[in-house]
PDB file of C-alpha atoms in Angstrom:
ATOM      1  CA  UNK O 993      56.548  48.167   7.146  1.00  0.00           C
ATOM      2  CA  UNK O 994      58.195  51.407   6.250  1.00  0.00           C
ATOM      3  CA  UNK O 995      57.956  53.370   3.224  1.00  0.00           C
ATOM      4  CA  UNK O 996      61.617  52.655   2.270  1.00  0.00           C
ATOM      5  CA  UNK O 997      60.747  48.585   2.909  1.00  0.00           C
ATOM      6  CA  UNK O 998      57.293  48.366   0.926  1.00  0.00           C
ATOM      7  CA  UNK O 999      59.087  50.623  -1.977  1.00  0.00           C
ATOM      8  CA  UNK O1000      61.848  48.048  -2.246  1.00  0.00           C
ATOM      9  CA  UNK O1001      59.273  45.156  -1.884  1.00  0.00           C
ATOM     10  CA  UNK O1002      57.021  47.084  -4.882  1.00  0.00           C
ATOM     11  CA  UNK O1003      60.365  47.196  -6.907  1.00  0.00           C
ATOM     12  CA  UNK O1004      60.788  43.347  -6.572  1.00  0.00           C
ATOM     13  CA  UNK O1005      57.458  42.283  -7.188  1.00  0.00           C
ATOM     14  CA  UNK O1006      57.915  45.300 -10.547  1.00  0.00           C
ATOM     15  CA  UNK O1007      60.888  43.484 -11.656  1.00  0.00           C
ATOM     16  CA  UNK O1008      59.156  40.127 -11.433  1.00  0.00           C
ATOM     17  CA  UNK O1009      56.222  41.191 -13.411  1.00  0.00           C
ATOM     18  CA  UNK O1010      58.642  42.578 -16.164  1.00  0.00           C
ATOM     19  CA  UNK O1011      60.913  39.942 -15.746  1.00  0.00           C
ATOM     20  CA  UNK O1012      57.897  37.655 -16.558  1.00  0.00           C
ATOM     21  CA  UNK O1013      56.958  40.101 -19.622  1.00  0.00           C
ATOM     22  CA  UNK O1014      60.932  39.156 -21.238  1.00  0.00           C
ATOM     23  CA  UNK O1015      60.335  34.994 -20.627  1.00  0.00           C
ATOM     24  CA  UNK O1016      56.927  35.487 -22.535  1.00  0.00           C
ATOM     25  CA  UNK O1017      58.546  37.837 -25.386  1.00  0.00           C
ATOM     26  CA  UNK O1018      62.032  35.614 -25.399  1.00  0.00           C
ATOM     27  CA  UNK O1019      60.009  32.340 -25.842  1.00  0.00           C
ATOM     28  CA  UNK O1020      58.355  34.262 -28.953  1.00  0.00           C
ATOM     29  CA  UNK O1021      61.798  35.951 -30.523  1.00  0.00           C
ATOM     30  CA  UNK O1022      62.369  32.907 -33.778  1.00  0.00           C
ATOM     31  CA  UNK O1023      65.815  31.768 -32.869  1.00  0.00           C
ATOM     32  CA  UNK O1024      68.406  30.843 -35.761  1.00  0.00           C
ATOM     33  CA  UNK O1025      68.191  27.275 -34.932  1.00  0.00           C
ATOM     34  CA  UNK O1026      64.981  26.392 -33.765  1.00  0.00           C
ATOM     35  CA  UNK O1027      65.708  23.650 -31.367  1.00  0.00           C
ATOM     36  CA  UNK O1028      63.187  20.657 -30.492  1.00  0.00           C
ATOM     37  CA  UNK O1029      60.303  21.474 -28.538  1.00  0.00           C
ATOM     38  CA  UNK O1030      60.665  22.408 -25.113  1.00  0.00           C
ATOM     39  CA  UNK O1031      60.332  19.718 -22.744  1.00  0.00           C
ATOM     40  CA  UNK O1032      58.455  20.528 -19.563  1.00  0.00           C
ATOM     41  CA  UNK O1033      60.579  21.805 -16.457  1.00  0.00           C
ATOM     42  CA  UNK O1034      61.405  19.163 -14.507  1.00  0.00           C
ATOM     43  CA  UNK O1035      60.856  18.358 -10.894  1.00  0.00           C
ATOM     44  CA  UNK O1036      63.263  20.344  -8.279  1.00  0.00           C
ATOM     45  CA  UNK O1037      65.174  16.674  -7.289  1.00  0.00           C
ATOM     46  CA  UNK O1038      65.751  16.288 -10.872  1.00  0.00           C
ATOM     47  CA  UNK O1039      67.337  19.410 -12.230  1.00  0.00           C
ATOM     48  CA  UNK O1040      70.849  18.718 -14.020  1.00  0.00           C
ATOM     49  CA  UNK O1041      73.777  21.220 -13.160  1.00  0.00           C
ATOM     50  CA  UNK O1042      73.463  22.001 -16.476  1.00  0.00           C
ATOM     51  CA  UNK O1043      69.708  23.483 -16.510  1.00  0.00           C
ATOM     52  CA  UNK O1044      70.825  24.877 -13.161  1.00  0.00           C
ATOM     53  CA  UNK O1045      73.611  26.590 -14.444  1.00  0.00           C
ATOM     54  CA  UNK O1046      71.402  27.716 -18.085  1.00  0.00           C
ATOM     55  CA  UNK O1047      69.071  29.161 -15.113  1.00  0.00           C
ATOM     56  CA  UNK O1048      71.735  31.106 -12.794  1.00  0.00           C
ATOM     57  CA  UNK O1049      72.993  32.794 -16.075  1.00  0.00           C
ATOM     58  CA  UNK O1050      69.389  33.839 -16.936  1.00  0.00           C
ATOM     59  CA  UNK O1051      69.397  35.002 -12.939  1.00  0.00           C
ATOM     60  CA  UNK O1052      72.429  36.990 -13.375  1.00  0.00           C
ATOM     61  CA  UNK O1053      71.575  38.366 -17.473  1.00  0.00           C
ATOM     62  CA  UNK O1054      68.709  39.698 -16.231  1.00  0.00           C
ATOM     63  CA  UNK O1055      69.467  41.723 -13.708  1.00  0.00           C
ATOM     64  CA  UNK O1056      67.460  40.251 -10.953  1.00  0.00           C
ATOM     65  CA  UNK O1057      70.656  39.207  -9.216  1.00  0.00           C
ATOM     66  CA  UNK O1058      70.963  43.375  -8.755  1.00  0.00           C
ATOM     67  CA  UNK O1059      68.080  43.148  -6.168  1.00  0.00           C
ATOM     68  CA  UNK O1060      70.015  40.782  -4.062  1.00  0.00           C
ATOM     69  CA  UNK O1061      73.217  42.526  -4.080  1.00  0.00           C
ATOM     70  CA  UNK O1062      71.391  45.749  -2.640  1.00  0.00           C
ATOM     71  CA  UNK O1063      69.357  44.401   0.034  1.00  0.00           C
ATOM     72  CA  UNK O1064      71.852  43.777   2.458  1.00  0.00           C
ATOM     73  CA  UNK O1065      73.120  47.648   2.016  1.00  0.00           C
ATOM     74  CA  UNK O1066      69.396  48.743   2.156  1.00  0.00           C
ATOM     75  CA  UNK O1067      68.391  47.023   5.637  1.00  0.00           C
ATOM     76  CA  UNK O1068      72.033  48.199   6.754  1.00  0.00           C
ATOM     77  CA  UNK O1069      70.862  51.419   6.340  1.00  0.00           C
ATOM     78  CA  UNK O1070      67.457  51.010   7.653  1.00  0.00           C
ATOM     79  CA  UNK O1071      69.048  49.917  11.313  1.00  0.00           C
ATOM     80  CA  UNK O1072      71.670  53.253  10.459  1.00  0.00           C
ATOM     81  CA  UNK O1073      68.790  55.415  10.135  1.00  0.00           C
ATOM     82  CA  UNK O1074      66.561  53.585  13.298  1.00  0.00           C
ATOM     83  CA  UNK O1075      69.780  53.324  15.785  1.00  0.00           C
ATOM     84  CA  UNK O1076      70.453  57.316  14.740  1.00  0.00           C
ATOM     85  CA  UNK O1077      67.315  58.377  16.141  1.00  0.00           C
ATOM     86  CA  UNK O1078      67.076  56.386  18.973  1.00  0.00           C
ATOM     87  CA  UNK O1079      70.478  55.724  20.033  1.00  0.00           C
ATOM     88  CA  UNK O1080      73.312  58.262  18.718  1.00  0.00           C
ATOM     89  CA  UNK O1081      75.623  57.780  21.286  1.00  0.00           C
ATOM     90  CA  UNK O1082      76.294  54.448  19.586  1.00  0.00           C
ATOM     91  CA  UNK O1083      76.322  55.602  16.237  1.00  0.00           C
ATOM     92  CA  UNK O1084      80.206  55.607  15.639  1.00  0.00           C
ATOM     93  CA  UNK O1085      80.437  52.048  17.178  1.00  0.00           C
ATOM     94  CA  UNK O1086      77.447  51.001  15.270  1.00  0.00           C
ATOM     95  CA  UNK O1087      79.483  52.266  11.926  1.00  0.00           C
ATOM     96  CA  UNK O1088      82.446  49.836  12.427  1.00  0.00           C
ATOM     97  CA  UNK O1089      80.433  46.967  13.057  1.00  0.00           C
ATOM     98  CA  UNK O1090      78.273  47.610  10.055  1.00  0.00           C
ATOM     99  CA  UNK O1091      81.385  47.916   7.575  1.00  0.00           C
ATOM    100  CA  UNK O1092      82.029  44.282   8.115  1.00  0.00           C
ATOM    101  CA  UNK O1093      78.745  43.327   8.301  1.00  0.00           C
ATOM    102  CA  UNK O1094      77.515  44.665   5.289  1.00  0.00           C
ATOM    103  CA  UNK O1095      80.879  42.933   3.342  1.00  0.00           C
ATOM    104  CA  UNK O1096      79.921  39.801   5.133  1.00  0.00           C
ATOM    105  CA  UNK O1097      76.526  39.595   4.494  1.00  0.00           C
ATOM    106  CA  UNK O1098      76.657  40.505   1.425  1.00  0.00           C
ATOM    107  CA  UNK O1099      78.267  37.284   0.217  1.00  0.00           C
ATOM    108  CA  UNK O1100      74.953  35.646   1.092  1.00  0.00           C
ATOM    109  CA  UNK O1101      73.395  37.292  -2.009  1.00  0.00           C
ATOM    110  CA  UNK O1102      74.474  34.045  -3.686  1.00  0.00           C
ATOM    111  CA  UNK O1103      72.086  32.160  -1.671  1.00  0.00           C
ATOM    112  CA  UNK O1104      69.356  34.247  -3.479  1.00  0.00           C
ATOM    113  CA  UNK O1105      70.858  33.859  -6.517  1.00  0.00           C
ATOM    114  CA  UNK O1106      70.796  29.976  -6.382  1.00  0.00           C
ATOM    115  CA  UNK O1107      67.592  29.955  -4.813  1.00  0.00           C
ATOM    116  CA  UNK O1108      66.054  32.149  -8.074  1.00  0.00           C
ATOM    117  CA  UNK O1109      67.639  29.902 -10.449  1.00  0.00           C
ATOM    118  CA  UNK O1110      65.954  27.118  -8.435  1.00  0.00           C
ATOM    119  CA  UNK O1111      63.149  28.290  -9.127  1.00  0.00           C
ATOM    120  CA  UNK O1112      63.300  29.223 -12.687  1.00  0.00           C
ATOM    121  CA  UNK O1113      64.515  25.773 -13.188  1.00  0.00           C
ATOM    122  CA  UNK O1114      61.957  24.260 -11.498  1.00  0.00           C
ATOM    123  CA  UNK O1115      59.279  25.958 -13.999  1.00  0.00           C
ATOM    124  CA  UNK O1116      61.371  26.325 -17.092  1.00  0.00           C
ATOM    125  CA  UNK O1117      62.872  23.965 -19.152  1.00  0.00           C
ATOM    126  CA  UNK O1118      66.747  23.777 -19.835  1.00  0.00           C
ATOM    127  CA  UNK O1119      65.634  24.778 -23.611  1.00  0.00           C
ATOM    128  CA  UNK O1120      63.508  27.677 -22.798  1.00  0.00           C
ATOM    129  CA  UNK O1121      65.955  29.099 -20.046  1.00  0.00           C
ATOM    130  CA  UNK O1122      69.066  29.036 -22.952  1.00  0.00           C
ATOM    131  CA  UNK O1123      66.333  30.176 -25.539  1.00  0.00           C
ATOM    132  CA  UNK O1124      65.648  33.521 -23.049  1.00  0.00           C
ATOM    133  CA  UNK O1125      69.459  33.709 -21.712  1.00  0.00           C
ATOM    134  CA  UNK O1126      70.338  33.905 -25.598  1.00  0.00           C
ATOM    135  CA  UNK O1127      67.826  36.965 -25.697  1.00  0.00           C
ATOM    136  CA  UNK O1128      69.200  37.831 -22.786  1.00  0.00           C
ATOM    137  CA  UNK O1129      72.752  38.545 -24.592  1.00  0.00           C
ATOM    138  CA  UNK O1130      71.591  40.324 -27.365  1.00  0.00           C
ATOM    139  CA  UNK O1131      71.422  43.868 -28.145  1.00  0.00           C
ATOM    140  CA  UNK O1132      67.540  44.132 -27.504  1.00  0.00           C
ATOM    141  CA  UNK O1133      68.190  41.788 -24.096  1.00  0.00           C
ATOM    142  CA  UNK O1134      70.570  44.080 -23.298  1.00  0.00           C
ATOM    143  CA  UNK O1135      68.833  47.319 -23.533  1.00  0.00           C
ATOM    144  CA  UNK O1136      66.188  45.541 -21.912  1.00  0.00           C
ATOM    145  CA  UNK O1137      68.076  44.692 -19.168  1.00  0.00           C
ATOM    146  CA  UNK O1138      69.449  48.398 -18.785  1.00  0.00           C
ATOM    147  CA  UNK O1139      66.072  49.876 -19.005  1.00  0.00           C
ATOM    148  CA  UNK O1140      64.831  47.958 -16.132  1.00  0.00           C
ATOM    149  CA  UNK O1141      66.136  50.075 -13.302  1.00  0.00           C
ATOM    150  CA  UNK O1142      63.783  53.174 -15.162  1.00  0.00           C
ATOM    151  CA  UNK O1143      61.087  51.683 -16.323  1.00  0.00           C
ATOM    152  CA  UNK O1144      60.408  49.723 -12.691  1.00  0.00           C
ATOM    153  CA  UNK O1145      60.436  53.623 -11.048  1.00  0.00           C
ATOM    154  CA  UNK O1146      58.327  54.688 -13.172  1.00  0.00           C
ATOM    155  CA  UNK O1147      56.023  51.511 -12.953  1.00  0.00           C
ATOM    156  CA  UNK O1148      56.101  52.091  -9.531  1.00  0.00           C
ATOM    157  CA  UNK O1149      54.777  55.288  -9.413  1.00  0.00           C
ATOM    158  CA  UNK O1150      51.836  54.766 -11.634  1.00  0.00           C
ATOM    159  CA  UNK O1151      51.236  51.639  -9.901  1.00  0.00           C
ATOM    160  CA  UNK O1152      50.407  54.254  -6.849  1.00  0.00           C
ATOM    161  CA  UNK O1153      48.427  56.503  -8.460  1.00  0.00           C
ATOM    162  CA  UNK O1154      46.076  53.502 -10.023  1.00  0.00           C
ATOM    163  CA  UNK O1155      46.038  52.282  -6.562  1.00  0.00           C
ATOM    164  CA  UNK O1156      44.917  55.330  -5.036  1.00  0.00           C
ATOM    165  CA  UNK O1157      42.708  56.041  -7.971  1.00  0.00           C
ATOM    166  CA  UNK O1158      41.044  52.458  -7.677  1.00  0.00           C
ATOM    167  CA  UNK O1159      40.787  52.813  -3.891  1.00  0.00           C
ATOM    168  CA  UNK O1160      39.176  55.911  -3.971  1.00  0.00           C
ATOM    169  CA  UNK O1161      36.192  54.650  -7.138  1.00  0.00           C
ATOM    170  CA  UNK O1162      35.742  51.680  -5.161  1.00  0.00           C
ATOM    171  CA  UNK O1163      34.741  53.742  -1.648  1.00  0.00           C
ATOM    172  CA  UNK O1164      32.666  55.692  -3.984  1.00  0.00           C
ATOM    173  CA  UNK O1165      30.904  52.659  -5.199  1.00  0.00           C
ATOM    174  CA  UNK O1166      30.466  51.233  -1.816  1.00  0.00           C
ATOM    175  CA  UNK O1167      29.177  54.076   0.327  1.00  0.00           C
ATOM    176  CA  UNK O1168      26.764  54.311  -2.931  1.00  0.00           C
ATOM    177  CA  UNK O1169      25.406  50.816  -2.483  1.00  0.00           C
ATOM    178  CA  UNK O1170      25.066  50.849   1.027  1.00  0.00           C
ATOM    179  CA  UNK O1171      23.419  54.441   0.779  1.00  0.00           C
ATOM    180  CA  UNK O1172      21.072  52.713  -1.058  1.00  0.00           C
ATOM    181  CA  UNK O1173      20.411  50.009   1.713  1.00  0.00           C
ATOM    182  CA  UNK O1174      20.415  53.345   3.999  1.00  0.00           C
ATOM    183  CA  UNK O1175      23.658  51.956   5.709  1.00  0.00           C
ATOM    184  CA  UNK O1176      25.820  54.927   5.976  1.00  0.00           C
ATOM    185  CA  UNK O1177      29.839  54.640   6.229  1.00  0.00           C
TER     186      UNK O1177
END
């Protein structure tokens, strides 16, 4: 996996996390008309076009849809860049076939898009998913939408240096235990 591929993957699983963060804090934010209480998701066979729909707006509010609608560009590139190297006599060639490529393919985001409101129906109910697209539309959902994109880079990055950090203590702590039981690393 390249740098460029596990960054993108660390950005998705980022978004998820926060993503998670805004269902927990929406299903706390007191609504003007509480509705009944939230009936538990249902099963995949038995989601209603309705919750499916309530959970492809939430998909598309949040921003996650963003993710989907780059990939296709990203791995684009990713063959540019290895093709480039390897192959440059092919490179203008390469170029045409990607433009219409790329425009094709990228229709198929939709697939994602369906298949994450899938799955947010399948563990959501109808009432929690309008509850959090509601959120979703106001002007704290909004700016916490928009602050996504930032706050996910800079996750990232301190996600690396905890890593690193937390690598590094726990090699300490292990060549000190097996020093101890004169095993050396």
């Amino acid at each position: 996996m390249t740098l460029r591929q596990s960054s993108a993957v660390a950005r998705i699983l980022a978004l998820m996390f926060v993503f998670s963060n805004a269902v927990a804090f929406a299903q706390q934010v007191p609504l003007a008309t509480q509705p009944a209480a939230p009936q538990a998701a249902p099963a995949e066979a038995a989601i209603a076009p309705s919750h499916l729909a309530v959970a492809r707006e939430v998909v598309l509010g949040s921003g996650l849809a963003r993710n989907f609608e780059s990939m296709v560009p990203q791995i684009a590139e990713q063959i540019r860049s290895g093709f480039s190297r390897t192959r440059p006599e092919i490179i203008k060639d390469m170029e045409e076939s990607l433009k219409s490529l790329i425009v094709e393919y990228s229709k198929q985001s939709d697939l994602m898009i369906t298949a994450s409101a899938r799955l947010y129906a399948k563990r959501l109910s109808e009432v929690e998913l309008r509850e959090i697209s509601t959120f979703l539309k106001t002007p704290s959902g909004q700016k916490y939408v928009s602050s996504q994109s930032e706050v996910l880079n800079e996750l990232f990055a301190e996600m690396q240096v905890f890593s690193q950090a937390l690598g590094n203590e726990l090699m300490d702590r292990l060549r000190s235990d097996l020093r101890k039981k004169n095993i050396q690393l």
